[in-house]
mmCIF file of C-alpha atoms in Angstrom:
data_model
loop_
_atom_site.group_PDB
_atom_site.id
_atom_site.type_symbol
_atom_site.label_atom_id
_atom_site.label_comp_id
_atom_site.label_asym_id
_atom_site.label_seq_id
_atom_site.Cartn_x
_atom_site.Cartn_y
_atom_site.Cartn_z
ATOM 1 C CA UNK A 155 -78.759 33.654 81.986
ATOM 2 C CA UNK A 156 -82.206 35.328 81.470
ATOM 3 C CA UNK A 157 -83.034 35.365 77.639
ATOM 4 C CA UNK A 158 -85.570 37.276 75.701
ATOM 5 C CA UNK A 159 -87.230 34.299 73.315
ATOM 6 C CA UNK A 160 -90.549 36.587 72.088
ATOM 7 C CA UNK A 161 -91.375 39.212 70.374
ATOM 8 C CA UNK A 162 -94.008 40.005 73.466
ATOM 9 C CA UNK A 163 -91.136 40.251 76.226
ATOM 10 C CA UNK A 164 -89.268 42.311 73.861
ATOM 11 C CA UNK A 165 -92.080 45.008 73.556
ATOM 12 C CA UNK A 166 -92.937 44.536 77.316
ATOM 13 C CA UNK A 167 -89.610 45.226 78.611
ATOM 14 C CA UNK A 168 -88.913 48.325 76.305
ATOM 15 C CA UNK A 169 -92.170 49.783 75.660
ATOM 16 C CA UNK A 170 -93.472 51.854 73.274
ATOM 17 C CA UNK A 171 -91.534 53.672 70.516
ATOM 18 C CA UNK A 172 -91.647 57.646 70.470
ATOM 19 C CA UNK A 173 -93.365 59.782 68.062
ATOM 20 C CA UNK A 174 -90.271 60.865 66.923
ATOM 21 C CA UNK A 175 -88.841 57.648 66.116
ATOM 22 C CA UNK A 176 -92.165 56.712 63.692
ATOM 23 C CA UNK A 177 -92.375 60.166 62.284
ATOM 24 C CA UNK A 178 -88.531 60.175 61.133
ATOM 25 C CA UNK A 179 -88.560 57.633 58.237
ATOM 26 C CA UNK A 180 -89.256 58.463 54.765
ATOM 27 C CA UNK A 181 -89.298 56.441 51.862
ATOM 28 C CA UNK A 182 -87.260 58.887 49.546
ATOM 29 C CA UNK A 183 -84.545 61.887 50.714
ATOM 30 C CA UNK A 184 -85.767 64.925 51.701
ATOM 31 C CA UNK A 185 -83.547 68.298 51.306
ATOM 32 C CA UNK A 186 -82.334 68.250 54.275
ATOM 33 C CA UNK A 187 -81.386 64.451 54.481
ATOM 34 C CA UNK A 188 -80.137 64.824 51.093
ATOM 35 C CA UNK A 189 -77.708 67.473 52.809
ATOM 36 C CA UNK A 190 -76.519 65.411 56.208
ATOM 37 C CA UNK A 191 -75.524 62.844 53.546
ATOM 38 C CA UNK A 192 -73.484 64.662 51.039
ATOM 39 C CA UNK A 193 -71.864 66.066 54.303
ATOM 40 C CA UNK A 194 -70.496 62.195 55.314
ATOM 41 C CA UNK A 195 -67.061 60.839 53.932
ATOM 42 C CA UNK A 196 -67.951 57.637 55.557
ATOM 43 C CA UNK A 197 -70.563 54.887 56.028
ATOM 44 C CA UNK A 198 -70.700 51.400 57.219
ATOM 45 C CA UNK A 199 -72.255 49.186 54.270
ATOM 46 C CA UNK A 200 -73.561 45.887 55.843
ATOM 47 C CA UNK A 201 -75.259 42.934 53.281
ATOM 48 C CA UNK A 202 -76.014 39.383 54.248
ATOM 49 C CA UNK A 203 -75.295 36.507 52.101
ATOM 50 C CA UNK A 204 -75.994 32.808 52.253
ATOM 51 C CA UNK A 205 -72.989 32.696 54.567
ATOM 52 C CA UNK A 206 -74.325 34.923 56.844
ATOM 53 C CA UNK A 207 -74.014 38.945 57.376
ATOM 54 C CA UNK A 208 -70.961 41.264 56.515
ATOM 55 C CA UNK A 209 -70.589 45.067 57.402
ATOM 56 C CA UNK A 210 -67.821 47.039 55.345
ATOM 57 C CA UNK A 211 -66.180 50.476 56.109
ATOM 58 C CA UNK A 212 -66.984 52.576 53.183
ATOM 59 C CA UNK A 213 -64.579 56.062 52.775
ATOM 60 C CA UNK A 214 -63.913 58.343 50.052
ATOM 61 C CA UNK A 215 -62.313 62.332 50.021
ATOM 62 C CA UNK A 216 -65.554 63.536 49.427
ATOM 63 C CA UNK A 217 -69.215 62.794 50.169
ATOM 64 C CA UNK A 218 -69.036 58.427 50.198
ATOM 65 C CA UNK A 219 -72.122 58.571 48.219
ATOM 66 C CA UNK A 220 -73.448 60.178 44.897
ATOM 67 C CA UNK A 221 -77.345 60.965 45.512
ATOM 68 C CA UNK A 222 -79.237 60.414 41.757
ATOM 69 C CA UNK A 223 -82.467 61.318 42.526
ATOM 70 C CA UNK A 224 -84.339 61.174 45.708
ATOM 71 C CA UNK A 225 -84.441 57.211 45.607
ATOM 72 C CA UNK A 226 -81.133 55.975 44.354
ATOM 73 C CA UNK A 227 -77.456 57.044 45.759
ATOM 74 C CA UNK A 228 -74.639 55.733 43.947
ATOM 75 C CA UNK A 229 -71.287 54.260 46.100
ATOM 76 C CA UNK A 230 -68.334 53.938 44.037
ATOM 77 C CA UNK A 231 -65.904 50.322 44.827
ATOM 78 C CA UNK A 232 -62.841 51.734 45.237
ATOM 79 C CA UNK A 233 -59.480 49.568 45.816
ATOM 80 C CA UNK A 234 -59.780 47.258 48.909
ATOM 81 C CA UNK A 235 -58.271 43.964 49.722
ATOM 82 C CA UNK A 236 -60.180 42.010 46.785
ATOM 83 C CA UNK A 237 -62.247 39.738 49.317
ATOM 84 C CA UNK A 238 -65.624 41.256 47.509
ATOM 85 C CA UNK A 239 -67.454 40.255 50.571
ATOM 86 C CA UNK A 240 -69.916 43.324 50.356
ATOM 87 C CA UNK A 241 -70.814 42.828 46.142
ATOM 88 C CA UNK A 242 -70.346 38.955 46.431
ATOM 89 C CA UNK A 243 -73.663 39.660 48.935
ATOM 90 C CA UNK A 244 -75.413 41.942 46.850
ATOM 91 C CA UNK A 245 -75.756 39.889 43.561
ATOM 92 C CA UNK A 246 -76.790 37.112 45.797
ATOM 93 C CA UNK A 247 -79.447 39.043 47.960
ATOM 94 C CA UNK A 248 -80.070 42.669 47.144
ATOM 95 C CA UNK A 249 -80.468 43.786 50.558
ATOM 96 C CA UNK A 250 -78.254 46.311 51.925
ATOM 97 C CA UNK A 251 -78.167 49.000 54.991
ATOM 98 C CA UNK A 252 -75.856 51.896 55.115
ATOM 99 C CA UNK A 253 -74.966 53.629 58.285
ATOM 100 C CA UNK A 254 -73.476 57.530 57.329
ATOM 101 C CA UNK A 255 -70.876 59.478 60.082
ATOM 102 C CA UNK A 256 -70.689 63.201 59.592
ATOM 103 C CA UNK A 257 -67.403 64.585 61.475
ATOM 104 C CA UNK A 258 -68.369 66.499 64.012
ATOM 105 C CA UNK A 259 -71.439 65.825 63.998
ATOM 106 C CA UNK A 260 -73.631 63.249 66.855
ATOM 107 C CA UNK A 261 -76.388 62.401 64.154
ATOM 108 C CA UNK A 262 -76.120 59.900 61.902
ATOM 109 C CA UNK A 263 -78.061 58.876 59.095
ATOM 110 C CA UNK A 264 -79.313 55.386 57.601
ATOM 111 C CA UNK A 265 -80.222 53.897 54.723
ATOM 112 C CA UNK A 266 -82.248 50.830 54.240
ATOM 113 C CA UNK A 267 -82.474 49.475 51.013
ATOM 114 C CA UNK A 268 -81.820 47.270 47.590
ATOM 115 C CA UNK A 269 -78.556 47.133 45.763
ATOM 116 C CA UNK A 270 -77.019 46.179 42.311
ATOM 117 C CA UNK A 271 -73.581 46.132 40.987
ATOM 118 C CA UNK A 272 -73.118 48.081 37.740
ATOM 119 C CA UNK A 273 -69.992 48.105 35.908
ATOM 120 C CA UNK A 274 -71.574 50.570 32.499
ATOM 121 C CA UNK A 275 -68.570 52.264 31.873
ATOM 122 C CA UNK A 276 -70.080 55.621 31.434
ATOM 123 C CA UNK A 277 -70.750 55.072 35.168
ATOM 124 C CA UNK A 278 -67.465 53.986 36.593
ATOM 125 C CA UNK A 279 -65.643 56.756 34.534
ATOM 126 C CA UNK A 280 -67.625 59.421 35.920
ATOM 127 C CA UNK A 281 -65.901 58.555 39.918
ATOM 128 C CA UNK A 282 -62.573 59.052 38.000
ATOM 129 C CA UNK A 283 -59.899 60.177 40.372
ATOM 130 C CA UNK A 284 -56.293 60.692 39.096
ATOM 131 C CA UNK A 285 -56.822 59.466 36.200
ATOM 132 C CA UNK A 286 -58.322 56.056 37.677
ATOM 133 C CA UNK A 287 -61.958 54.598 38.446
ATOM 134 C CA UNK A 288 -63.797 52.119 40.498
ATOM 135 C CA UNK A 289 -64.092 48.626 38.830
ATOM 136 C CA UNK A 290 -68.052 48.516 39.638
ATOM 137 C CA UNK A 291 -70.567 50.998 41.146
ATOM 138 C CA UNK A 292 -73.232 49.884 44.114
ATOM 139 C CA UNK A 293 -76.452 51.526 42.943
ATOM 140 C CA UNK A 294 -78.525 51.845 45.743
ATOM 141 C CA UNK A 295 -82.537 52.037 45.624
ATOM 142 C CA UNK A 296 -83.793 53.721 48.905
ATOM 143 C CA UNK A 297 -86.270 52.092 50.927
ATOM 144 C CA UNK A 298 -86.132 53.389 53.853
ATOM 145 C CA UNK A 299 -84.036 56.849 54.857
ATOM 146 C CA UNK A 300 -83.577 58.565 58.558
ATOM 147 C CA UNK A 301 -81.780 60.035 61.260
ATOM 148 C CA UNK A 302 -80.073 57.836 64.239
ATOM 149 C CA UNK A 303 -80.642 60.282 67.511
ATOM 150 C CA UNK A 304 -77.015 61.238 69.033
ATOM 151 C CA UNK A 305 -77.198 59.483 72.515
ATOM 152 C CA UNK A 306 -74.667 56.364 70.897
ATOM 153 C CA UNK A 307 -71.999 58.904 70.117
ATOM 154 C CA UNK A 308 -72.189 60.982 72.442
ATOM 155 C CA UNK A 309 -71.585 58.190 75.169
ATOM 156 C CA UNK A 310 -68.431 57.222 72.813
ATOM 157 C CA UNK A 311 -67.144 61.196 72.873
ATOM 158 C CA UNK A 312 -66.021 59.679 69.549
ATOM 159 C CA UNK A 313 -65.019 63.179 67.707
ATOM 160 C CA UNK A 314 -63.388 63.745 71.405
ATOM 161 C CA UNK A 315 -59.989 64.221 70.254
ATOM 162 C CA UNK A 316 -58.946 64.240 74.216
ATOM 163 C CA UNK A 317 -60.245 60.496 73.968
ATOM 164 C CA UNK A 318 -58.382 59.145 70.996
ATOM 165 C CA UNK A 319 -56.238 56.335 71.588
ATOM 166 C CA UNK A 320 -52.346 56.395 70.687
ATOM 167 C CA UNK A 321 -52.246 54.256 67.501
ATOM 168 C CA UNK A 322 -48.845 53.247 69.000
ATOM 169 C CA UNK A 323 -50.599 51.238 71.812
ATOM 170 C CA UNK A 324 -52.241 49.185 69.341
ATOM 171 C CA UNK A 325 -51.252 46.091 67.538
ATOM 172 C CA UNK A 326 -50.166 46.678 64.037
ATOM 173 C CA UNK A 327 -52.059 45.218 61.591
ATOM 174 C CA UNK A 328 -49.159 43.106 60.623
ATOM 175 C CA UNK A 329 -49.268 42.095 64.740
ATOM 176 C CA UNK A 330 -52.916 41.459 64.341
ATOM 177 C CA UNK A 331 -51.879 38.897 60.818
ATOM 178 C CA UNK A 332 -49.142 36.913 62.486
ATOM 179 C CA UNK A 333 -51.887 36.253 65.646
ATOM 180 C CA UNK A 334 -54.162 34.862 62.934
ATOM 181 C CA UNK A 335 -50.898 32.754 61.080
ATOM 182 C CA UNK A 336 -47.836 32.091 63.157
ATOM 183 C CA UNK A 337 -45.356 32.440 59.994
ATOM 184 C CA UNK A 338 -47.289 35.375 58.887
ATOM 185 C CA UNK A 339 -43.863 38.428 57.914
ATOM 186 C CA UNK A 340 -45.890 40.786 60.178
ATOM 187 C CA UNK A 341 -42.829 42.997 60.166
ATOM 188 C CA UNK A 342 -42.062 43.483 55.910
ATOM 189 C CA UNK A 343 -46.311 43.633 56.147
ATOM 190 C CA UNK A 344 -46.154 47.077 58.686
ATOM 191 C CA UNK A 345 -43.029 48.446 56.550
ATOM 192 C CA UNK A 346 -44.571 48.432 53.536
ATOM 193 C CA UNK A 347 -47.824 48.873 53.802
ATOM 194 C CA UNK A 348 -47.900 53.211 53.888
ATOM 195 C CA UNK A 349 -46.221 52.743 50.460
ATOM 196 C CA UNK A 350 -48.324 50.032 49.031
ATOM 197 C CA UNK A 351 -51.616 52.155 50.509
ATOM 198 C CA UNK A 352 -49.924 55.374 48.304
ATOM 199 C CA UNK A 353 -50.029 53.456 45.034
ATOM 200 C CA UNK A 354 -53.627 51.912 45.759
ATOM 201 C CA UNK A 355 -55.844 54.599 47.088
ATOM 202 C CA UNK A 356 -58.030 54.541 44.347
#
């Protein structure tokens, strides 16, 4: 196997990076950034933490994040699994990248940038949905903000509907537990779970 050790090799097998690729990046969120984003239900949160990196699926029924100000969007925690991996990263080591999908769309945005946990109450309340709210808010300081070019999706056709893949021919999650833990109750884990998922949404 042929490895690329050096920074050198690196540049000298890809070359040099387009115009277009410099010129994109902006250090706060211009109008129309401002708009792809409030257009995406979903992003992909990664942090890093002494034990190593973690990227989280981030979805909510409206835009995934609240923009502030041109600097700062806001990303409600909404219910999960309770592993924390994503905010047990952040207090440790602010860093923090965001990757946005827009339906339809083949651009994506990204977000590189610093992250705390609040839990202000005046905060958390304001996310309220049915009557409930997030236990903590990421609050996310830009530091870097652009546009991914469409070439990765479009090779995935992923809004291809032709494409998608019959969720039948796929292990259950409760398949994919008992493969991890042989005694695992894969089968009460499947049954229950739309039910469980009703009553924990938010």
């Amino acid at each position: 196997m042929t490895i690329i050790s050096t920074v050198e090799e690196l540049k000298a097998l890809y070359g040099d990076t387009s115009e277009a690729s410099v010129v994109k990046v902006t250090k706060t969120l211009t109008a129309e950034y401002r708009q792809m984003i409030e257009a995406s239900p979903f992003a992909a949160l990664a942090t890093v933490g002494p034990e190593g990196p973690d990227c989280s699926p981030r979805g909510d029924g409206r835009c995934v994040v609240r923009v502030a100000d041109e600097k700062t969007v806001l990303m409600p925690d909404w219910r999960g699994n309770n592993r924390v991996d994503s905010l047990l990263n952040i207090v440790r080591d602010p860093r923090v990248a965001l990757m946005f999908l827009v339906p339809g769309s083949n651009t994506t945005m990204r977000i590189n940038g610093t992250a705390v946990v609040s839990v202000d109450p005046a905060l958390t309340s304001s996310f309220e949905v049915d009557g409930k709210h997030p236990r903590s808010v990421i609050v996310i300081t830009i530091g870097e903000v652009y546009f991914q070019c469409a070439r990765a999706l479009i090779r995935s056709q992923l809004w291809n509907s032709d494409r998608f893949v019959d969720p039948a021919s796929l292990p259950t999650p409760g398949t994919l537990l008992k493969a991890a833990r042989a005694d695992f109750d894969n089968e009460t884990y499947d049954r229950e779970w739309a039910g469980r998922a009703a009553k924990t949404m938010w």
